[in-house]
XYZ file of C-alpha atoms in Angstrom:
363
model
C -1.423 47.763 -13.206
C -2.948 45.021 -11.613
C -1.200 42.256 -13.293
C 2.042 43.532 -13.562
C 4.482 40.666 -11.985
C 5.635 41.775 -8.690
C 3.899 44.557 -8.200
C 5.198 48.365 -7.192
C 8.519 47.308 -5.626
C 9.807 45.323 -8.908
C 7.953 48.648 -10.736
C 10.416 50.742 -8.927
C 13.114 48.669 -9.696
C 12.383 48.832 -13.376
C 12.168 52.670 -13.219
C 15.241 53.579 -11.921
C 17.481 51.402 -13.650
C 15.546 53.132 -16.831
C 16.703 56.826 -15.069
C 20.150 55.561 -14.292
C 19.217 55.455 -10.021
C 21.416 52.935 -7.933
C 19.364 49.254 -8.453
C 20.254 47.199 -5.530
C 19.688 43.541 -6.360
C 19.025 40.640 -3.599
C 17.960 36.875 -2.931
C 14.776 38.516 -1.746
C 13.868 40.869 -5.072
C 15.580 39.364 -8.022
C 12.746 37.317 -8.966
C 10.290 39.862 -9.166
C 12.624 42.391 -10.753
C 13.389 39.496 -13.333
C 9.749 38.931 -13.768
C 9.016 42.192 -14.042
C 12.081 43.510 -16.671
C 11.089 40.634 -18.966
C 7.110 41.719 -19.113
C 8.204 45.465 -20.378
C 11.019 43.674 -22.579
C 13.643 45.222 -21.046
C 16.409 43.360 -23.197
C 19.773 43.516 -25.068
C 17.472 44.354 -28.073
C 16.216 47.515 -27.256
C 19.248 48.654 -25.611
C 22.762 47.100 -24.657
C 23.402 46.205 -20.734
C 19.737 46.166 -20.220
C 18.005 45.099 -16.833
C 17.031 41.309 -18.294
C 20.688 40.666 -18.537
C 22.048 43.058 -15.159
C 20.025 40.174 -13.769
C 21.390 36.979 -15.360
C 24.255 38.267 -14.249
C 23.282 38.508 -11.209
C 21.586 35.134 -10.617
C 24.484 32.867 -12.230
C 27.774 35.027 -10.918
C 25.706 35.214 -7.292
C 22.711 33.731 -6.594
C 23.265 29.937 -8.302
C 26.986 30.153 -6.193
C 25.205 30.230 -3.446
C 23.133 28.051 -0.885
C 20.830 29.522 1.164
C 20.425 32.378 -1.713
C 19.295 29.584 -4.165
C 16.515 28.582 -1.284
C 15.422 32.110 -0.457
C 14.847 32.590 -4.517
C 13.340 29.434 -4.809
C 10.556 30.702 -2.267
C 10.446 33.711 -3.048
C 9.281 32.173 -6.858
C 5.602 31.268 -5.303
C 4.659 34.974 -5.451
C 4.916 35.470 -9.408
C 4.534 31.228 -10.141
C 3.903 31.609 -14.091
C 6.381 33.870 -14.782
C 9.291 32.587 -12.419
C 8.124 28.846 -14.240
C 8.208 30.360 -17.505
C 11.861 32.034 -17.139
C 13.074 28.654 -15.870
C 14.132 30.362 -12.947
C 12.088 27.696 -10.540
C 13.952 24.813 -12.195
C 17.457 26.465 -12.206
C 16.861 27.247 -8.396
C 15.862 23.174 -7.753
C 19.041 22.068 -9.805
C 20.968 24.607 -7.955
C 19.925 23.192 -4.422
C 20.477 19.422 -5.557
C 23.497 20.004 -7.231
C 24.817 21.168 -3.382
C 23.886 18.508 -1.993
C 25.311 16.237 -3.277
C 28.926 17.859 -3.246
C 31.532 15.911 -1.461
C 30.700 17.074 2.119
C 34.922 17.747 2.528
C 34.685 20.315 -0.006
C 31.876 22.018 1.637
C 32.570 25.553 2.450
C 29.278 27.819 2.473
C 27.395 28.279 5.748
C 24.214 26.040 6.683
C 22.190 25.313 9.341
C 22.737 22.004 11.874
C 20.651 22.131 14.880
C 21.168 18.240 15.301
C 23.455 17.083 18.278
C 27.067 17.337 17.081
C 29.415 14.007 16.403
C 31.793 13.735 19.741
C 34.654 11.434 20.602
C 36.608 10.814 23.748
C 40.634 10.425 23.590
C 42.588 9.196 26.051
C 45.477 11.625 26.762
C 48.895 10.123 27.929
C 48.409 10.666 31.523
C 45.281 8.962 31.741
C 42.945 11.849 31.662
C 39.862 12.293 29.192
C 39.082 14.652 26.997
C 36.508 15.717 24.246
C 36.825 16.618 21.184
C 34.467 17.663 18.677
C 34.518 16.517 15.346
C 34.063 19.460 13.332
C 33.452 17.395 9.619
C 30.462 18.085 7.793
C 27.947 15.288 8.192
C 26.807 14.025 4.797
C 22.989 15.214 5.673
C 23.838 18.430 6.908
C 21.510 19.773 4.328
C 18.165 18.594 5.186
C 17.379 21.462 7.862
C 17.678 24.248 5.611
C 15.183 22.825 2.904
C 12.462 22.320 5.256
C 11.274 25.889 5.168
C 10.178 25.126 1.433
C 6.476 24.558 0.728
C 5.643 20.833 -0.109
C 5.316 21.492 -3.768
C 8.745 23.196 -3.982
C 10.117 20.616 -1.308
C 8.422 17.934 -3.402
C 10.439 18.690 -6.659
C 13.952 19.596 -4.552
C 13.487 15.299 -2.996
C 13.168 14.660 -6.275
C 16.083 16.209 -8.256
C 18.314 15.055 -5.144
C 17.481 11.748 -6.029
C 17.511 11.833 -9.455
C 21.030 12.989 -9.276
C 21.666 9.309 -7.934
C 24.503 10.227 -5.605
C 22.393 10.569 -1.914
C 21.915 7.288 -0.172
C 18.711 6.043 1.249
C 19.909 6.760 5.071
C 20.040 10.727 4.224
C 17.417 10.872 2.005
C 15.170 9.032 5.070
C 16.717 11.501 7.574
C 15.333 14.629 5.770
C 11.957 13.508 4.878
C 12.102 12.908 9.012
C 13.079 16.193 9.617
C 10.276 18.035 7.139
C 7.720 15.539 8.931
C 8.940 16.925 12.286
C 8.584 20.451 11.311
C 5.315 20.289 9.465
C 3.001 17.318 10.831
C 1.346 18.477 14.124
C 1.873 16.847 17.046
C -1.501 16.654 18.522
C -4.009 13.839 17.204
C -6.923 15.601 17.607
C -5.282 19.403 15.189
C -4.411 16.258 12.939
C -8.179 15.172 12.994
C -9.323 18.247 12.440
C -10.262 19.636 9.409
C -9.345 22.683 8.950
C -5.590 21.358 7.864
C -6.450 17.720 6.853
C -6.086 18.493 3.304
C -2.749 19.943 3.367
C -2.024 17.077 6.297
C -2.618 14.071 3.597
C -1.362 15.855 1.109
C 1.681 15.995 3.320
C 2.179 12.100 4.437
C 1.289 11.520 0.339
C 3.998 13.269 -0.786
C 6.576 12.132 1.854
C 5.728 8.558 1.090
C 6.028 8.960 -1.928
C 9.503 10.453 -1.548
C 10.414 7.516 0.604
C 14.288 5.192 -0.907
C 13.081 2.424 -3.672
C 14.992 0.281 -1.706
C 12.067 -0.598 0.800
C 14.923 -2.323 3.453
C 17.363 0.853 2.915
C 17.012 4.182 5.077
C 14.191 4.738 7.280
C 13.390 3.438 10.563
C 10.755 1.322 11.372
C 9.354 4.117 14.593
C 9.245 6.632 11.682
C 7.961 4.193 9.343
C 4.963 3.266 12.032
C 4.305 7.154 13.212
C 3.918 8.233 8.933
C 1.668 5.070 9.333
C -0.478 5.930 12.505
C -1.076 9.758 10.571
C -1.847 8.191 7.571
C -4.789 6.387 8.924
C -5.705 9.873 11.073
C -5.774 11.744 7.703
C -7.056 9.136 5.448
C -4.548 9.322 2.898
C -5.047 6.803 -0.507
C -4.838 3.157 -0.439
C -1.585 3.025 -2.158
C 0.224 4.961 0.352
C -0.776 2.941 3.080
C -0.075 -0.030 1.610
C 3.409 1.409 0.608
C 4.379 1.953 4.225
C 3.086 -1.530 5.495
C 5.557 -3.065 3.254
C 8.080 -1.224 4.134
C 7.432 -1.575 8.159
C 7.142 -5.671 7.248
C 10.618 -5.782 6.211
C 11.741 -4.126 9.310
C 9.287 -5.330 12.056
C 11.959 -6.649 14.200
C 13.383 -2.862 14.791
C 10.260 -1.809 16.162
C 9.010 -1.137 19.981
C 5.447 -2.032 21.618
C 4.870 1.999 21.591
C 5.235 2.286 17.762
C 2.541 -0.875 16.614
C 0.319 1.337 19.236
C -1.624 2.065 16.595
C -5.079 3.723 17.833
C -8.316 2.300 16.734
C -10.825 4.190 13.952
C -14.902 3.618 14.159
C -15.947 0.766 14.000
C -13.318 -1.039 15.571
C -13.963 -0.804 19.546
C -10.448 -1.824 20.532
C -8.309 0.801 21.757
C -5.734 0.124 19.189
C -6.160 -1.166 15.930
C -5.172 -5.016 16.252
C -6.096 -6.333 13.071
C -3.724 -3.624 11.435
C -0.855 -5.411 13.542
C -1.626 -8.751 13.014
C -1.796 -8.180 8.628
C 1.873 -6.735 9.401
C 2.911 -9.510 11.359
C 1.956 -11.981 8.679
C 3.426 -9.919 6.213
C 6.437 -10.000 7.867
C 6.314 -13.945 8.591
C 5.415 -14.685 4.651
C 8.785 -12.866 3.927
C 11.100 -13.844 6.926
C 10.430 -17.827 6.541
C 11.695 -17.313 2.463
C 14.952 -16.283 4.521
C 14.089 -18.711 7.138
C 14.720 -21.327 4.688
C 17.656 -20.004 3.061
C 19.556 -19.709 5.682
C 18.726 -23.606 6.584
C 19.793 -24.691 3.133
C 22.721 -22.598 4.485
C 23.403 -25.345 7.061
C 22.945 -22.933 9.686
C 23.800 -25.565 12.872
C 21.129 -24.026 15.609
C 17.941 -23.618 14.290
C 17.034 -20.978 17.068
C 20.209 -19.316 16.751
C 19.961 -18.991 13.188
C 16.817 -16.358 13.119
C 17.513 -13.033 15.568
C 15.231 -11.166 13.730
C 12.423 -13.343 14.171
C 13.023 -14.048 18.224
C 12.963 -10.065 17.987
C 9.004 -10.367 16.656
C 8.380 -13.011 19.072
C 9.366 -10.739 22.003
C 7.504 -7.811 20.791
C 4.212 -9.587 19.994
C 4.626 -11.211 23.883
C 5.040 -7.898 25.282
C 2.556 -5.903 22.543
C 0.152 -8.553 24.109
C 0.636 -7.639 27.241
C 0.090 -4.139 26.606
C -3.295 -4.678 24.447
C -4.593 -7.110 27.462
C -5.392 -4.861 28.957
C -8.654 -3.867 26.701
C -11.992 -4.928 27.686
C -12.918 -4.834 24.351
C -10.743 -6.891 23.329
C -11.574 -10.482 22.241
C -10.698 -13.737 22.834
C -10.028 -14.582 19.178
C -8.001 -11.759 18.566
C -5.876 -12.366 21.393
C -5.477 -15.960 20.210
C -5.192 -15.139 16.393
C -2.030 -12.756 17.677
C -0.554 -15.223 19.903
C -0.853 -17.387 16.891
C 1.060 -15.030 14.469
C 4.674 -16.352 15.000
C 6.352 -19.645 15.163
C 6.769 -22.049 17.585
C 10.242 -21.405 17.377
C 10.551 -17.621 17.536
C 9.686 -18.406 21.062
C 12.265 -20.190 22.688
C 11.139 -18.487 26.070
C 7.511 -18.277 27.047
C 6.977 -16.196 30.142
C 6.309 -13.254 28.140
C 3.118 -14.794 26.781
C 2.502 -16.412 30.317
C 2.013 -13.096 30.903
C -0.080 -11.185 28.641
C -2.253 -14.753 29.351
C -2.176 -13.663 32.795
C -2.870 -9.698 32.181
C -6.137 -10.904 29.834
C -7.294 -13.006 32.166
C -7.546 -10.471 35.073
């Protein structure tokens, strides 16, 4: 039968529990052998210890216990998806994986992956002499590794019972949307570009944005923040995403490096790097650092230059991103000036840094 969920394999299954053969249930079959019991009705109605509930047996004594078990089911659900969405077993698999994670991290005693460099201290023994040892604790996002292998609709719905469950804070929650955007999002600008995969790409940054802490100050970094950014703009994804992550890098412009606001240019811009995408974050940044500019003031905060770190931050990066974007031929004397322009007399204490990018422009 053509339509029959799961095809041959789950067929066989069905058979020879029916002739009283050996059935040999695992992460990788249960689905299908569920899907496929409940479409010939194999249940408790038509005869006692039938296949339907061998196999919710199964699932909630072995499969929901475990972790990686729970993941392999969950993708294994995208080959029957009506029928694993109509038994519920798709949203028992997503609670199952949430509930995990967000299990006191001591109490943590099933096997996952953590390819990330592990936490080391040095001691000081008595005779002077160092030694390492590893701390062996389970890091509160040792989690997000394993989850990556899930499609971005299935990953999509995990993010989102995590954080419904209200217990994962912004820093872990920012760490493993970094580590799905590592494994999925090319690396090259131009397989990016092309569009063969620029459907699934922007459907990709969407959906990661989207996943990204409330809290816009909480959690991610500002280099992540700026590369989601620089693909967004490659992949053209929807106004409200982009906008979404340039108020998110405003709040945290002073973390960032020259290489991450290296933002490159689209048509029709002729500037190597898009400029007038740096200068609407600078200003977004300025409109919402002098609020705390002034606060701290009213404070009674003694040294006026003193008093604003994170703004002598921006003025060093826009010195030295103007040095960088000198460089550009194309690049006009208005810009240049409207950049210079950007920040406050007095988040430039120092000015050889714009000396200079004067002095770069002018050559």
């Amino acid at each position: 039968m053509v339509d029959f969920p799961g095809g041959p394999k789950a067929f066989e299954i069905c058979a020879k529990f029916c002739y009283g053969m050996t059935v040999t249930l695992n992460a990788y079959n249960v689905v299908a052998a569920c899907c496929a019991a409940e479409y010939l009705e194999m249940t408790e109605d038509v005869d006692r210890g039938n296949l339907i509930f061998k196999i919710e047996v199964f699932l909630n004594s072995s499969i929901f216990r475990s972790w990686k078990d729970s993941i392999i089911v969950l993708q294994t659900t995208k080959s029957v998806p009506p029928w694993s969405e109509n038994l519920k077993i798709v949203g028992r698999c997503i609670d199952s994986i949430a509930s995990k994670t967000s299990v006191d991290p001591a109490k943590i005693t099933w096997s996952y992956t953590y390819n990330r460099k592990l936490s080391v201290s040095d001691k000081t023994a008595g005779d002077g002499m160092k030694f390492r040892e590893k701390i062996v604790s389970v890091p509160k996002d040792w989690w997000v590794e394993d989850i990556c292998e899930l499609d971005i609709d299935l990953y999509k719905r995990v993010m989102t019972a995590v954080k419904s469950k209200g217990r994962m804070d912004g820093v872990a929650i920012c760490e493993a949307l970094k580590m799905y955007a590592v494994r999925w999002l090319p690396d090259s600008v131009d397989t990016l570009d092309s569009d063969v995969h620029s459907w699934r790409n922007k459907l990709l940054v969407e959906t990661i944005v989207c996943l990204l802490p409330l809290d816009r100050g909480v959690g991610c970094s500002c280099s992540f923040l700026l590369k989601l950014l620089k693909v967004a703009i490659l992949v053209g994804v929807d106004n409200s995403a982009k906008e979404d992550l340039l108020k998110r890098i405003s709040l945290r412009l002073y973390e960032a490096s020259v290489k991450d606001l290296l933002i490159p240019a689209r048509p029709p811009q002729t500037t190597l790097y898009d400029i007038e995408m740096v200068l609407s974050i600078v200003k977004r940044y300025m409109m919402l650092g002098h609020d705390l500019d002034v606060a701290k003031n009213e404070m009674g905060c003694t040294d006026f230059v003193l008093g604003h770190g994170s703004l002598l931050s921006v003025g060093k990066l826009i010195d030295e991103y103007l040095e960088e974007i000198a460089r550009d031929p194309n690049l006009s004397l208005a810009s240049f000036i409207d950049l210079s322009q950007c920040v406050p007399e007095f988040a430039r204490p120092v000015h050889d840094g714009l000396y200079k990018a004067i002095d770069t422009y002018l050559k």
